[in-house]
PDB file of C-alpha atoms in Angstrom:
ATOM      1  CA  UNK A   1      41.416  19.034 217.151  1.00 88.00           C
ATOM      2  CA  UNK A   2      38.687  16.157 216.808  1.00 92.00           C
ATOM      3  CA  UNK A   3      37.008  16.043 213.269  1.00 95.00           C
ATOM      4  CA  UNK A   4      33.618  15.508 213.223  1.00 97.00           C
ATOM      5  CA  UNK A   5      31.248  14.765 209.876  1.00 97.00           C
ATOM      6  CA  UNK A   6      27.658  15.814 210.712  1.00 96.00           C
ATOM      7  CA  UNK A   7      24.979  14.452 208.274  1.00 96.00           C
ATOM      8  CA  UNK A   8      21.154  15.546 207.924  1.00 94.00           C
ATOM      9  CA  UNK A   9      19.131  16.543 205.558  1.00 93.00           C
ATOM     10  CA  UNK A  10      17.665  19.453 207.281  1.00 92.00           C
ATOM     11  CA  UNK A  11      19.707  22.987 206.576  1.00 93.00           C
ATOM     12  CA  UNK A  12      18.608  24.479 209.757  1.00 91.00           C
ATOM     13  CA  UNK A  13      19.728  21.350 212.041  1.00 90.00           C
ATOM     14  CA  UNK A  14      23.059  21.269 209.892  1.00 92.00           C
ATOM     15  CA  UNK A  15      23.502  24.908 210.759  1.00 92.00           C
ATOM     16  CA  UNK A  16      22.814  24.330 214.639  1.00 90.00           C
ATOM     17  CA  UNK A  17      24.729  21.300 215.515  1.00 91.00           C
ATOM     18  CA  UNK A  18      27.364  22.746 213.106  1.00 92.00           C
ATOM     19  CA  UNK A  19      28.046  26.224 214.732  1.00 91.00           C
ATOM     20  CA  UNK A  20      27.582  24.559 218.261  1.00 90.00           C
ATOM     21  CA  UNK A  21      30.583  21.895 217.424  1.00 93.00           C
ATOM     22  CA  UNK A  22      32.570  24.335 216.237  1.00 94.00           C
ATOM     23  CA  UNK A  23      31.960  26.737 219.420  1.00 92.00           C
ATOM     24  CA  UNK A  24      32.560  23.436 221.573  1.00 90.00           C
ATOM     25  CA  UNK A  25      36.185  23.760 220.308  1.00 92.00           C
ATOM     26  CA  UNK A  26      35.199  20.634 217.334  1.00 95.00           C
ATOM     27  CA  UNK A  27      36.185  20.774 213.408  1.00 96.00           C
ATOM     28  CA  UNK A  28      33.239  20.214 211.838  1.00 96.00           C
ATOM     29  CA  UNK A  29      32.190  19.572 208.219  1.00 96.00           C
ATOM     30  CA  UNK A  30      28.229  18.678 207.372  1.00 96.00           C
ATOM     31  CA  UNK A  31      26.993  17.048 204.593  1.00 96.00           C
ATOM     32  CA  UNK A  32      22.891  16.901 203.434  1.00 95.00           C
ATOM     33  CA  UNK A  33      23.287  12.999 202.302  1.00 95.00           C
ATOM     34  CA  UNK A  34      24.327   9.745 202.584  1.00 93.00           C
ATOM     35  CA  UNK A  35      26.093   9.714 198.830  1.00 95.00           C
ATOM     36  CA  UNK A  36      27.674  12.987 200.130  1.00 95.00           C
ATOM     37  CA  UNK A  37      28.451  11.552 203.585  1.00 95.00           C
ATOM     38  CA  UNK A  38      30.379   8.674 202.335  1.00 96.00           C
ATOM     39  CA  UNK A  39      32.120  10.244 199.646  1.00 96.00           C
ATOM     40  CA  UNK A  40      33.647  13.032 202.671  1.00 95.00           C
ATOM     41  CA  UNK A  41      34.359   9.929 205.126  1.00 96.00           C
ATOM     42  CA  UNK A  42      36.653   8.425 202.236  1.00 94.00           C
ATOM     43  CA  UNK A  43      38.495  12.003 201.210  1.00 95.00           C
ATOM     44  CA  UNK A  44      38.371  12.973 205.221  1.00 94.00           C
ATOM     45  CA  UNK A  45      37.963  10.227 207.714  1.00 93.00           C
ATOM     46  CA  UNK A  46      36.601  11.974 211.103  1.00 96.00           C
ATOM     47  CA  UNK A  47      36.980  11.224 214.678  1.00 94.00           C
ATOM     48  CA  UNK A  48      33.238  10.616 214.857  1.00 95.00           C
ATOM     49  CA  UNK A  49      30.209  10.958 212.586  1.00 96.00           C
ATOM     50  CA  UNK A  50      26.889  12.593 213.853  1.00 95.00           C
ATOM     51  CA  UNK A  51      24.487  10.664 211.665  1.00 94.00           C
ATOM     52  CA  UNK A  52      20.605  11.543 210.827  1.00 91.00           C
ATOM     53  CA  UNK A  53      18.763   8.114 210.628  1.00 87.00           C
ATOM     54  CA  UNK A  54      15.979   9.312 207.775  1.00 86.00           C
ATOM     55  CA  UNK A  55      17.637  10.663 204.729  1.00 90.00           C
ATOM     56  CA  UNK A  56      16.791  10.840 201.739  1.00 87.00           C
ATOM     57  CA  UNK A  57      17.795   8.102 198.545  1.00 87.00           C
ATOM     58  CA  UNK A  58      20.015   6.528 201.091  1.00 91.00           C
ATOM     59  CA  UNK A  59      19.096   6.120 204.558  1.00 89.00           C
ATOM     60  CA  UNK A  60      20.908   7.033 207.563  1.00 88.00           C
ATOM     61  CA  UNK A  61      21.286   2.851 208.793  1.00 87.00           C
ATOM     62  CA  UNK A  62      22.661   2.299 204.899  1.00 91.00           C
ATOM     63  CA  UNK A  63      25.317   4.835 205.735  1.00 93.00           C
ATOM     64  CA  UNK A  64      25.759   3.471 209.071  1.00 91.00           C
ATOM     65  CA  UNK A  65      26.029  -0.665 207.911  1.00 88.00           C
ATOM     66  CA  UNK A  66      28.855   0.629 204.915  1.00 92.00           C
ATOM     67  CA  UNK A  67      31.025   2.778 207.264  1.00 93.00           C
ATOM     68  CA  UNK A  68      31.131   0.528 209.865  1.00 87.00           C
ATOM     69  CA  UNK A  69      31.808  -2.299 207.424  1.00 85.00           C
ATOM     70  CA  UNK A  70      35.665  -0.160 206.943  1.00 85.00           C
ATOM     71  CA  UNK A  71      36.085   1.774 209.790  1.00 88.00           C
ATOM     72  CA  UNK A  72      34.884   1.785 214.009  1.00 85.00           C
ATOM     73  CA  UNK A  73      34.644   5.176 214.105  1.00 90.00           C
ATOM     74  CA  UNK A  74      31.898   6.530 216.362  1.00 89.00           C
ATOM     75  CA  UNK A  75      28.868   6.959 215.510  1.00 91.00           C
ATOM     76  CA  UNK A  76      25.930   9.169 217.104  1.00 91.00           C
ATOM     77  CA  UNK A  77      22.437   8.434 215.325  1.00 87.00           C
ATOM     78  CA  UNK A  78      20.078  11.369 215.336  1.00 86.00           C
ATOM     79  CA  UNK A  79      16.200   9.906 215.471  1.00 80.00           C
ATOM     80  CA  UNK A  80      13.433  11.062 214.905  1.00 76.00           C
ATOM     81  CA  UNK A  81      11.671   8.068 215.526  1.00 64.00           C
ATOM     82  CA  UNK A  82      10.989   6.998 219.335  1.00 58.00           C
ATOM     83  CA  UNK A  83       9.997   3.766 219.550  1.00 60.00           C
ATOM     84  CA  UNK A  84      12.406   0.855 220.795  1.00 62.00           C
ATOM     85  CA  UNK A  85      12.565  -1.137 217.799  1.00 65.00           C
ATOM     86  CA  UNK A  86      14.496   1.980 215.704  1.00 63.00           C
ATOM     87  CA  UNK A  87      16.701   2.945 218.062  1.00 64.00           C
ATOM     88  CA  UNK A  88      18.116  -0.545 218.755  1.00 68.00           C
ATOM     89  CA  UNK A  89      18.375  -1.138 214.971  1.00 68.00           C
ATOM     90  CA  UNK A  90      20.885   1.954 215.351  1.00 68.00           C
ATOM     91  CA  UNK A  91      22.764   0.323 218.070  1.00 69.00           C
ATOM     92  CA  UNK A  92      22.557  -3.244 216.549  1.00 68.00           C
ATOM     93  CA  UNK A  93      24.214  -1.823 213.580  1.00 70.00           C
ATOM     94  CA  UNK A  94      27.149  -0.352 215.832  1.00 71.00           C
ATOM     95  CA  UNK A  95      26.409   2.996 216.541  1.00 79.00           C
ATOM     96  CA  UNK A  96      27.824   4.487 219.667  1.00 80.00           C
ATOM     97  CA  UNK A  97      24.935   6.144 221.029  1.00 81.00           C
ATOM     98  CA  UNK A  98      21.682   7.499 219.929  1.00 80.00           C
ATOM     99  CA  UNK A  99      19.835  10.796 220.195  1.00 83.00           C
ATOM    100  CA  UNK A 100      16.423  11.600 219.737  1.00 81.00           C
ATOM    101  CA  UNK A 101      15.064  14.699 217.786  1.00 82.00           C
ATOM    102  CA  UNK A 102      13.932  17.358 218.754  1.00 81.00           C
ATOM    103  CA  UNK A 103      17.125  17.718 220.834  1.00 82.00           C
ATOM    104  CA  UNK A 104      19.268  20.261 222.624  1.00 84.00           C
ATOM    105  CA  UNK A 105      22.823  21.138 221.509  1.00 83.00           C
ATOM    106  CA  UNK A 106      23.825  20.920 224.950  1.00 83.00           C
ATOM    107  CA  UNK A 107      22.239  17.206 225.436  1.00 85.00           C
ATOM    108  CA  UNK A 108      24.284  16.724 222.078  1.00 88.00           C
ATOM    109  CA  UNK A 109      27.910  17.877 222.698  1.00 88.00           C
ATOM    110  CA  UNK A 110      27.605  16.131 225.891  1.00 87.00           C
ATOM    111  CA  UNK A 111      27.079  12.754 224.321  1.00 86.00           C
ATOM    112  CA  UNK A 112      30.032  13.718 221.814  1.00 90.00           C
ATOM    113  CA  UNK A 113      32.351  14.007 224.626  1.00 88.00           C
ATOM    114  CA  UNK A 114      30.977  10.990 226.310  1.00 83.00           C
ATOM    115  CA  UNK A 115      31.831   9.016 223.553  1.00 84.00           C
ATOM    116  CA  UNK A 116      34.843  10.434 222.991  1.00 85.00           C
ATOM    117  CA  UNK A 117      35.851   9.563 226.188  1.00 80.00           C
ATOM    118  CA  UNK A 118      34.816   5.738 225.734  1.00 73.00           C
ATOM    119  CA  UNK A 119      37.002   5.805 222.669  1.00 70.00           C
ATOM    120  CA  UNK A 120      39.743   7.476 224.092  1.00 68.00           C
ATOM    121  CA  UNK A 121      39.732   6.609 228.125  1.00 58.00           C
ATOM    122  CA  UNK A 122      41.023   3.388 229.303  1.00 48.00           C
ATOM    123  CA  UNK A 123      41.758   2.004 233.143  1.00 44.00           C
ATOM    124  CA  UNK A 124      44.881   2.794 234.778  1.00 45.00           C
ATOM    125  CA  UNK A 125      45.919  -0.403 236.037  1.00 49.00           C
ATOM    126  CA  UNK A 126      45.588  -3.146 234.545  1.00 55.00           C
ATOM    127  CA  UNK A 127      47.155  -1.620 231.414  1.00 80.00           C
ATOM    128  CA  UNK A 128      47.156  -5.338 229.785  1.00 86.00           C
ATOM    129  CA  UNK A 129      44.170  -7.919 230.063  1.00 87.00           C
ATOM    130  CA  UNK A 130      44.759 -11.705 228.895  1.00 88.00           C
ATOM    131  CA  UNK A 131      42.314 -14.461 228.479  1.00 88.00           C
ATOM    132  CA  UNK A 132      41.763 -17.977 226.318  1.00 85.00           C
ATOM    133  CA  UNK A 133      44.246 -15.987 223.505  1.00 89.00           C
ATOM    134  CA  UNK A 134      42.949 -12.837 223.730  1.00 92.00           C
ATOM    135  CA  UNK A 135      45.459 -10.170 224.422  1.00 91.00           C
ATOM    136  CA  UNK A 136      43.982  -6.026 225.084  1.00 92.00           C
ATOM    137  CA  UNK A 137      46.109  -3.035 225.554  1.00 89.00           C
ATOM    138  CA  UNK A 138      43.310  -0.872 227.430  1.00 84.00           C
ATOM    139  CA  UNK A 139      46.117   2.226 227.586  1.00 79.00           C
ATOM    140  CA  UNK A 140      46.235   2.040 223.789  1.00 81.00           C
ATOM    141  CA  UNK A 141      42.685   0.277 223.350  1.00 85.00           C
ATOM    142  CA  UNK A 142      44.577  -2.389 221.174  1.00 89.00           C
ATOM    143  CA  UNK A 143      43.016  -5.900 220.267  1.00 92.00           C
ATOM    144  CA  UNK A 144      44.791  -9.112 219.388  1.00 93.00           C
ATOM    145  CA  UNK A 145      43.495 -12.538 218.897  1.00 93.00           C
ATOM    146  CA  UNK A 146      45.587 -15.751 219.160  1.00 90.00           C
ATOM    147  CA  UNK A 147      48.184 -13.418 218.011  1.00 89.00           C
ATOM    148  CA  UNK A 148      46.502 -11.543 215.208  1.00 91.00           C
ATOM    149  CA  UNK A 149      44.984  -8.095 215.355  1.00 92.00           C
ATOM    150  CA  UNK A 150      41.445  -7.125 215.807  1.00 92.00           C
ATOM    151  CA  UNK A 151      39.801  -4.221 215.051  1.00 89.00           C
ATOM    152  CA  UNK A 152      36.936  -3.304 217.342  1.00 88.00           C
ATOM    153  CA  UNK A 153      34.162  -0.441 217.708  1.00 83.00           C
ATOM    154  CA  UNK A 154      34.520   1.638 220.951  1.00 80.00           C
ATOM    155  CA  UNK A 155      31.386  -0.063 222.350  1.00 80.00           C
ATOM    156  CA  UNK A 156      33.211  -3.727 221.579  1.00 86.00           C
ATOM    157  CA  UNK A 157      36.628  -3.155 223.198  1.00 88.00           C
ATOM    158  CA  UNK A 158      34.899  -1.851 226.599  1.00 87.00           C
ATOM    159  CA  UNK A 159      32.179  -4.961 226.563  1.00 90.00           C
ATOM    160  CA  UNK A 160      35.261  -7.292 225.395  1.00 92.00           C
ATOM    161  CA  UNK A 161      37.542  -5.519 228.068  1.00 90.00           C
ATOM    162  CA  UNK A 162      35.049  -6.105 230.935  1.00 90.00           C
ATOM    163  CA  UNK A 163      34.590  -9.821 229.996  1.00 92.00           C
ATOM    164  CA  UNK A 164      38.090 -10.128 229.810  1.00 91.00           C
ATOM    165  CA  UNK A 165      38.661  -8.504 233.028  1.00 88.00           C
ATOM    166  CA  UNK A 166      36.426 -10.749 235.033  1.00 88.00           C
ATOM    167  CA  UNK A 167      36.685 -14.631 233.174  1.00 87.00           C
ATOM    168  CA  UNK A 168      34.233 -17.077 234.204  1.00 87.00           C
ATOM    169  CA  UNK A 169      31.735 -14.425 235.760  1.00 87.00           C
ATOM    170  CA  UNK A 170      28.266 -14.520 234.280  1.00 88.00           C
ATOM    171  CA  UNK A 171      26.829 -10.684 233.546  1.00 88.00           C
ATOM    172  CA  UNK A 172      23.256 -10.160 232.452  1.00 86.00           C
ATOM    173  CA  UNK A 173      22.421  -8.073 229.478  1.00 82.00           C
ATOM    174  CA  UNK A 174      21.670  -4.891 231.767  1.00 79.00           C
ATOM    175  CA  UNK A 175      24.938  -5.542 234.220  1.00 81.00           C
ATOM    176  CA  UNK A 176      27.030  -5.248 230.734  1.00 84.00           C
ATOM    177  CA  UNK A 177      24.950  -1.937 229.214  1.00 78.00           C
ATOM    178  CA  UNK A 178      26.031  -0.721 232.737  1.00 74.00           C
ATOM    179  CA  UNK A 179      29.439  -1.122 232.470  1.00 76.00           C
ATOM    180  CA  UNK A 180      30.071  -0.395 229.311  1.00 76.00           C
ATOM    181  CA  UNK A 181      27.781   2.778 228.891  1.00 66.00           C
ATOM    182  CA  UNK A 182      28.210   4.188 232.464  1.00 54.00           C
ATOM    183  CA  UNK A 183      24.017   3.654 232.900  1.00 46.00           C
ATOM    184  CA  UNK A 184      21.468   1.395 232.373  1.00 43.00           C
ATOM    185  CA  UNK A 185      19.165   1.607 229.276  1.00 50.00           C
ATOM    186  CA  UNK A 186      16.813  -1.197 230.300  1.00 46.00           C
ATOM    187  CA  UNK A 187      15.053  -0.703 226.898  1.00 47.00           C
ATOM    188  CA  UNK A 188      17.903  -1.334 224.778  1.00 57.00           C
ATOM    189  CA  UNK A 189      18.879  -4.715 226.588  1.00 61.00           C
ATOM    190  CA  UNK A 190      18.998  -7.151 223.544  1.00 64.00           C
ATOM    191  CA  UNK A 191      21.140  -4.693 221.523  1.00 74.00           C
ATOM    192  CA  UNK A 192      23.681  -6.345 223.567  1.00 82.00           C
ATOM    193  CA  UNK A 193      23.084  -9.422 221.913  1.00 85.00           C
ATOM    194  CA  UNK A 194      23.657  -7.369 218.653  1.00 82.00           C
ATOM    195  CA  UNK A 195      26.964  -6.564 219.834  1.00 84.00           C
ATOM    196  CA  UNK A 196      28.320  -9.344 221.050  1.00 90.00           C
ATOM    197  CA  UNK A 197      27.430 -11.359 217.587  1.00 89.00           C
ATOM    198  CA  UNK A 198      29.628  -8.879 216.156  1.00 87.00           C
ATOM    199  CA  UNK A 199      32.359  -9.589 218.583  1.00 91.00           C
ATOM    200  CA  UNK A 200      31.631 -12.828 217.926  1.00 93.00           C
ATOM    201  CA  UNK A 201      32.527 -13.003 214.722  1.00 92.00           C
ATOM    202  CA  UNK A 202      35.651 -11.142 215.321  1.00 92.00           C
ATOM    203  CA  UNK A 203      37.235 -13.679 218.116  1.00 94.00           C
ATOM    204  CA  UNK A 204      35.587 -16.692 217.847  1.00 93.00           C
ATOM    205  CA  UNK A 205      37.009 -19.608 215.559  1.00 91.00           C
ATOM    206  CA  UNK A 206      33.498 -20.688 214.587  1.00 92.00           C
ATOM    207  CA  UNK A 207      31.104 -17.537 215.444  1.00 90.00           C
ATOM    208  CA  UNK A 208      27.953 -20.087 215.034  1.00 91.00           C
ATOM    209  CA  UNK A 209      29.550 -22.017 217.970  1.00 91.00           C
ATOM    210  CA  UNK A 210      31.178 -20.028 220.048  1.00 92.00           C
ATOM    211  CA  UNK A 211      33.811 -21.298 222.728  1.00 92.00           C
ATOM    212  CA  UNK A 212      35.377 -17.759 224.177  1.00 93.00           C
ATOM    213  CA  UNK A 213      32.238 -15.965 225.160  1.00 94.00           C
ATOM    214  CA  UNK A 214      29.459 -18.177 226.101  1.00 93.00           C
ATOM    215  CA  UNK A 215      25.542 -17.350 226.619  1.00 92.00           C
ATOM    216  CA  UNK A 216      24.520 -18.367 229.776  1.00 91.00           C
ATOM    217  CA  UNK A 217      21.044 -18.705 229.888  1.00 88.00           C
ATOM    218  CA  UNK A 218      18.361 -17.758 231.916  1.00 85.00           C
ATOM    219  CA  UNK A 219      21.314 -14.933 232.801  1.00 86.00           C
ATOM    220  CA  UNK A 220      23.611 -13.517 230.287  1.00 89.00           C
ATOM    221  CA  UNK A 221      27.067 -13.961 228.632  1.00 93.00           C
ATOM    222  CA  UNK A 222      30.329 -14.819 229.998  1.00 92.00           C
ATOM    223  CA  UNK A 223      34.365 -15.124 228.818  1.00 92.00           C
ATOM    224  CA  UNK A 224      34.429 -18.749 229.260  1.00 87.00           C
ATOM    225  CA  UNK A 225      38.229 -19.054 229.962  1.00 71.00           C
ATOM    226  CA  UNK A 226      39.350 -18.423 233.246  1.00 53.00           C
ATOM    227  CA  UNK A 227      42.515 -17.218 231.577  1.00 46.00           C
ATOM    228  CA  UNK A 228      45.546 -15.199 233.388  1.00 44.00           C
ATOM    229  CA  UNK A 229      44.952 -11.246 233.665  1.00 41.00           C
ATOM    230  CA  UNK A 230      48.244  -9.660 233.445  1.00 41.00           C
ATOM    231  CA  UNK A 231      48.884  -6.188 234.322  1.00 39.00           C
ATOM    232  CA  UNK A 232      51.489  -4.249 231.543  1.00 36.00           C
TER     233      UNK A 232
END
């Protein structure tokens, strides 16, 4: 059974998204604060962390920079802020997906399972991708670079997957939130540069000058090898 940690602040939106986990067939614990919040994630890592952005003392994007700074579990950010700027924060930080409050429980559980299913889902065929030394299992969603392994966020193996998958192909911002998210979020187009910075700095010798994946300008990014694919 999938653990989920729910934090927020609010007892009555605790209660909700808690009982309608649980009734969705999740484990779920819920905590009121980030202090709390991080202290559970260390005694009881989850499967994936529902996260409330404002919190009191310490905010929901503190909690989100120190768990991802130890762990790529997923991470849903619950907003209630709308505009663009503080939802891609969320994103640039490496959360998952975002949701916006006042929200359904419905809308909710299905973007649990969504993101489950990026986690968890990988393509038949190949079952191996290879490229300029990078080396992905997409059954087991395993990373190695030049030999050494990598530890990404669900969002970063499926964007470092696709590159992989199609070397020396140039994809634009929105072509990559497609691919990787199953739909386009036109809004939320530079987040992608957030995450590929990130990858960055997990493949590349020098992040600051990157030789594996390349910004192509006036378009988008691209694996600059043209590297052998090899199917497992």
């Amino acid at each position: 059974m999938k653990r989920i940690l729910v934090v927020d602040d609010d007892p009555w939106v605790r209660k909700l998204v808690r009982g309608y986990l649980e009734r969705a067939g999740f484990a779920v614990t819920a905590t009121a604060s980030g202090e709390e919040a991080l202290a559970e994630f260390t005694a009881h890592p989850p499967d994936l962390v529902v996260l409330d952005l404002m919190l009191p003392a310490m905010d929901g994007l503190e909690v989100a920079r120190r768990i991802r700074s130890s762990s790529p579990v997923p991470i849903i950010m619950l907003t209630a802020r709308s505009t663009e700027e503080d939802r891609v924060v969320g994103l640039e930080l490496g959360a998952d997906d975002y949701v916006v409050k006042p929200f359904s429980a419905r809308e909710l559980e299905a973007r649990v399972r969504a993101v489950f299913r990026r986690a968890e889902s990988g393509p038949a065929e190949p079952r191996v991708a290879e490229a300029d030394g990078i080396r992905l299992d997409l059954e087991r969603r395993e990373a190695w670079v030049d030999g050494r392994p990598v530890e990404l966020t669900a969002l970063e193996f499926d964007l470092l997957a696709f590159l992989v998958q199609h070397p020396g192909r140039a994809f634009t911002r929105l072509e990559l939130l497609e691919a990787v998210r199953g739909s386009s979020f036109a809004s939320f187009e530079r987040a992608i540069d957030s995450h590929i910075k990130r990858l960055r700095k997990k493949i590349e010798p020098v992040p600051e000058a990157p030789t594996r994946i390349v910004t192509v300008y006036g378009v988008g990014y691209k694996l600059a090898a043209e590297g052998p694919r090899e199917p497992g």
